[in-house]
């Protein structure tokens, strides 16, 4: 049963991964001969001051987008879990950003935020005429906003489903004990969502490692190198500077960071198989 | 159940990470859908493929040339694909690396071509030009420099000679009541006047980076002449450590600090022509850009060019500078190479395209009509009508230049060019000081 998935995974997961590892020990400009060169590419990569900066930017995007998305998604998920007609209508609306491609979203926001021809000058609202993508701090803020705007619907959906799984008997029992809505939220809903939070966070954290299209179209890693995350650094080294060796080394680092983070998150969630519904 | 260190979920986590890496590795390595049939292998009957840049003013002329050729040669058609500038530069490299490249490789000559030559990707055309002296004789000799690597010709100069010039909006100058600058000092004096009038002094597509580079090219040339960059190009150690370089970099940061460019210039990209729009809508007073900008202003600016709104001049001298004010920078031509991996029939088709369509009178006329000075000789008589003055001026700048330097990013190898562009972006962003810039650039000399 698992064979087709396994073959697919080996072919498109393991084989390219091994290829990248092999390439990281070579010197190659992408066009000519591939020359094995030992640790040259790794040394160049690890000594490049661009690497710690890119790691920091990647971490910043990860942490900030998680911090914005998680509370919003939980609240929206809880809100939308109740079956009321207007909430179901809103749920459909909330879902729209997820249907759009990242490149299209980036192009649209870039046009809207243009200080000369964008929303601000179009509507004549001076406040909107900031140097949104030309100032490092603002550009990072814009990026986090767009990422959240795009992916909160997805995580809301996960939480919505998870909240609906919580047995109503728990709420009924707490009501008898006199718990209010806030108390119910913190004492029942949140603890019950523990594993969902871990799943959703893993998706966010690992997913944010590979943000590429959005950043590339929106800022191309700029201004300067303010939004140059690891994936962009890899692309820049490989496909713009024609340094495939160092680019492959960065790709390996990217895989290791991703693996490390998902394992860490799993460990945080506890490894036991205890039921959440005990006593329910 | 005992805990298994390599549980299924860990395995899936690994799968997710690896799949992400695989997806990234796939970025940029995909050729156009039909590359398998239409490219190097040739789709039967000697068909050849051709990749080039999209957008006005070039794309319509290129399409017209392919159409002329295909109509005349129904058995050996050329298949065409067009890409945006920035996207094309990466696409062509990855495609060549994967042996998925087109028969005809469009480019800028210089350092990029040198790399193709080193990888045996392009045909040596020296003998062909020797046998077809009539074809070679139709092209301006000065444009062959960037097509020549180690004394051999690897590309045919095509299309237009494109010096970079300083464009300005005459209407804005009239409204503010000032005259076009004749020196660097006058430029700096104009900056606050335009800012007071709520007009950006200069339009700049800073996200594209090569746009910023044009400022460095001219300022360095005007202060120190063309010799400093020649030393960098020759790979001389610490060639950037010339006092003139520090001076030039300081001048640029002064201009940035004085709000010389429109607000948000770092997020403006040249591919969308937003920088051009700033000039023709009067939101910016001046713009340093390649001569092809004229065609864009004409095509997209409504009546702006027709009503005489657009002014142009060679970059003004810098007070006390050693550079010859007639010098210019830009593209001495565009270049078309033939892939060495193409089939014999496809190569023949390409050569036929080179020797017929690309040097015929219609080609020359169409490029003149697009607002460009062709690389083909004897085009002066065609400079007529509304664009005559611009064309004459561009030809005068190109032919009268003591030195016509090739754009830095095209002259250098892609590796050095990337470091250059990266540091230029940081310079304009005031992220690095002039000294840090020089140190970073000295590190990649000769690479």
Coordinates of C-alpha atoms in Angstrom, one line a residue, chain A residues 57-187:
Chain A
X57 CA 16.1 37.0 8.6
X58 CA 14.7 33.5 8.2
X59 CA 14.3 33.1 12.0
X60 CA 12.7 36.6 12.2
X61 CA 10.2 35.7 9.5
X62 CA 9.5 32.4 11.2
X63 CA 9.0 33.8 14.7
X64 CA 7.0 36.9 13.7
X65 CA 4.7 35.1 11.3
X66 CA 4.1 32.4 13.9
X67 CA 3.4 35.0 16.6
X68 CA 0.9 36.8 14.4
X69 CA -0.8 33.8 12.8
X70 CA -1.3 31.5 15.8
X71 CA -3.5 33.6 18.1
X72 CA -5.4 35.0 15.1
X73 CA -6.0 31.6 13.7
X74 CA -7.1 30.1 17.0
X75 CA -9.6 32.9 17.7
X76 CA -11.0 32.9 14.2
X77 CA -11.2 29.1 14.3
X78 CA -13.1 29.1 17.6
X79 CA -15.4 31.9 16.2
X80 CA -16.1 30.0 13.0
X81 CA -16.6 26.6 14.7
X82 CA -20.1 27.5 15.9
X83 CA -22.7 26.7 13.2
X84 CA -24.4 30.0 12.6
X85 CA -25.3 31.0 9.1
X86 CA -23.5 34.3 9.0
X87 CA -20.3 32.7 10.4
X88 CA -20.4 30.1 7.6
X89 CA -20.7 32.9 5.1
X90 CA -17.7 34.7 6.7
X91 CA -15.7 31.4 6.7
X92 CA -16.0 31.4 2.9
X93 CA -14.8 35.0 2.7
X94 CA -11.9 34.3 5.0
X95 CA -10.8 31.4 2.8
X96 CA -10.3 33.5 -0.4
X97 CA -6.7 34.6 0.1
X98 CA -5.6 30.9 0.3
X99 CA -6.9 30.4 -3.2
X100 CA -4.5 32.9 -4.7
X101 CA -1.0 32.1 -5.8
X102 CA 1.8 33.7 -3.9
X103 CA 3.2 35.4 -7.0
X104 CA -0.1 37.0 -7.8
X105 CA -0.5 38.2 -4.2
X106 CA 3.0 39.7 -4.3
X107 CA 2.5 41.5 -7.6
X108 CA -0.8 42.9 -6.3
X109 CA 0.6 44.1 -3.0
X110 CA 3.6 45.6 -4.8
X111 CA 1.3 47.6 -7.0
X112 CA -0.9 48.7 -4.0
X113 CA 2.1 49.7 -1.9
X114 CA 4.0 51.6 -4.6
X115 CA 4.6 55.1 -3.1
X116 CA 4.2 56.8 -6.5
X117 CA 1.3 55.0 -8.1
X118 CA -0.1 52.8 -5.3
X119 CA -3.2 52.9 -3.1
X120 CA -2.0 55.9 -1.1
X121 CA -1.6 58.3 -4.0
X122 CA -4.7 56.7 -5.7
X123 CA -7.0 57.4 -2.8
X124 CA -5.1 60.6 -1.8
X125 CA -4.4 59.2 1.7
X126 CA -1.0 60.6 2.7
X127 CA -0.6 58.1 5.5
X128 CA -0.5 55.2 3.1
X129 CA 2.4 56.7 1.1
X130 CA 5.1 55.1 3.2
X131 CA 8.3 53.7 1.7
X132 CA 6.7 50.3 2.4
X133 CA 9.2 48.1 0.5
X134 CA 12.2 50.5 0.4
X135 CA 12.7 50.6 4.1
X136 CA 14.1 47.4 5.7
X137 CA 12.0 47.4 8.8
X138 CA 8.8 48.3 7.0
X139 CA 9.5 45.8 4.3
X140 CA 9.8 43.0 6.9
X141 CA 6.5 44.2 8.5
X142 CA 4.8 44.1 5.1
X143 CA 6.1 40.7 4.4
X144 CA 4.8 39.3 7.8
X145 CA 1.4 41.0 7.1
X146 CA 1.1 39.4 3.7
X147 CA 2.2 36.0 4.9
X148 CA -0.3 36.1 7.7
X149 CA -3.1 37.4 5.4
X150 CA -2.4 34.5 3.1
X151 CA -2.1 31.7 5.5
X152 CA -4.3 32.5 8.5
X153 CA -7.3 31.1 6.5
X154 CA -5.6 27.8 6.2
X155 CA -4.7 27.5 9.9
X156 CA -8.2 28.9 10.8
X157 CA -9.6 25.9 9.0
X158 CA -7.4 23.5 10.9
X159 CA -8.5 25.0 14.3
X160 CA -12.1 25.2 13.2
X161 CA -12.1 21.5 12.6
X162 CA -10.3 20.8 15.8
X163 CA -12.7 22.9 17.9
X164 CA -15.6 21.0 16.4
X165 CA -14.0 17.7 17.7
X166 CA -14.1 18.8 21.3
X167 CA -17.0 17.0 23.0
X168 CA -19.8 19.3 24.0
X169 CA -20.2 17.4 27.2
X170 CA -17.1 19.1 28.5
X171 CA -18.6 22.5 28.0
X172 CA -21.9 21.4 29.5
X173 CA -20.1 20.0 32.6
X174 CA -18.1 23.2 33.0
X175 CA -21.2 25.3 32.7
X176 CA -22.7 23.4 35.5
X177 CA -19.6 24.2 37.5
X178 CA -20.2 27.8 36.7
X179 CA -17.4 28.5 34.2
X180 CA -17.8 31.5 32.0
X181 CA -16.8 31.8 28.3
X182 CA -13.3 33.0 29.0
X183 CA -12.7 30.3 31.6
X184 CA -14.0 27.7 29.2
X185 CA -11.7 29.0 26.4
X186 CA -8.6 28.8 28.6
X187 CA -9.5 25.6 30.6

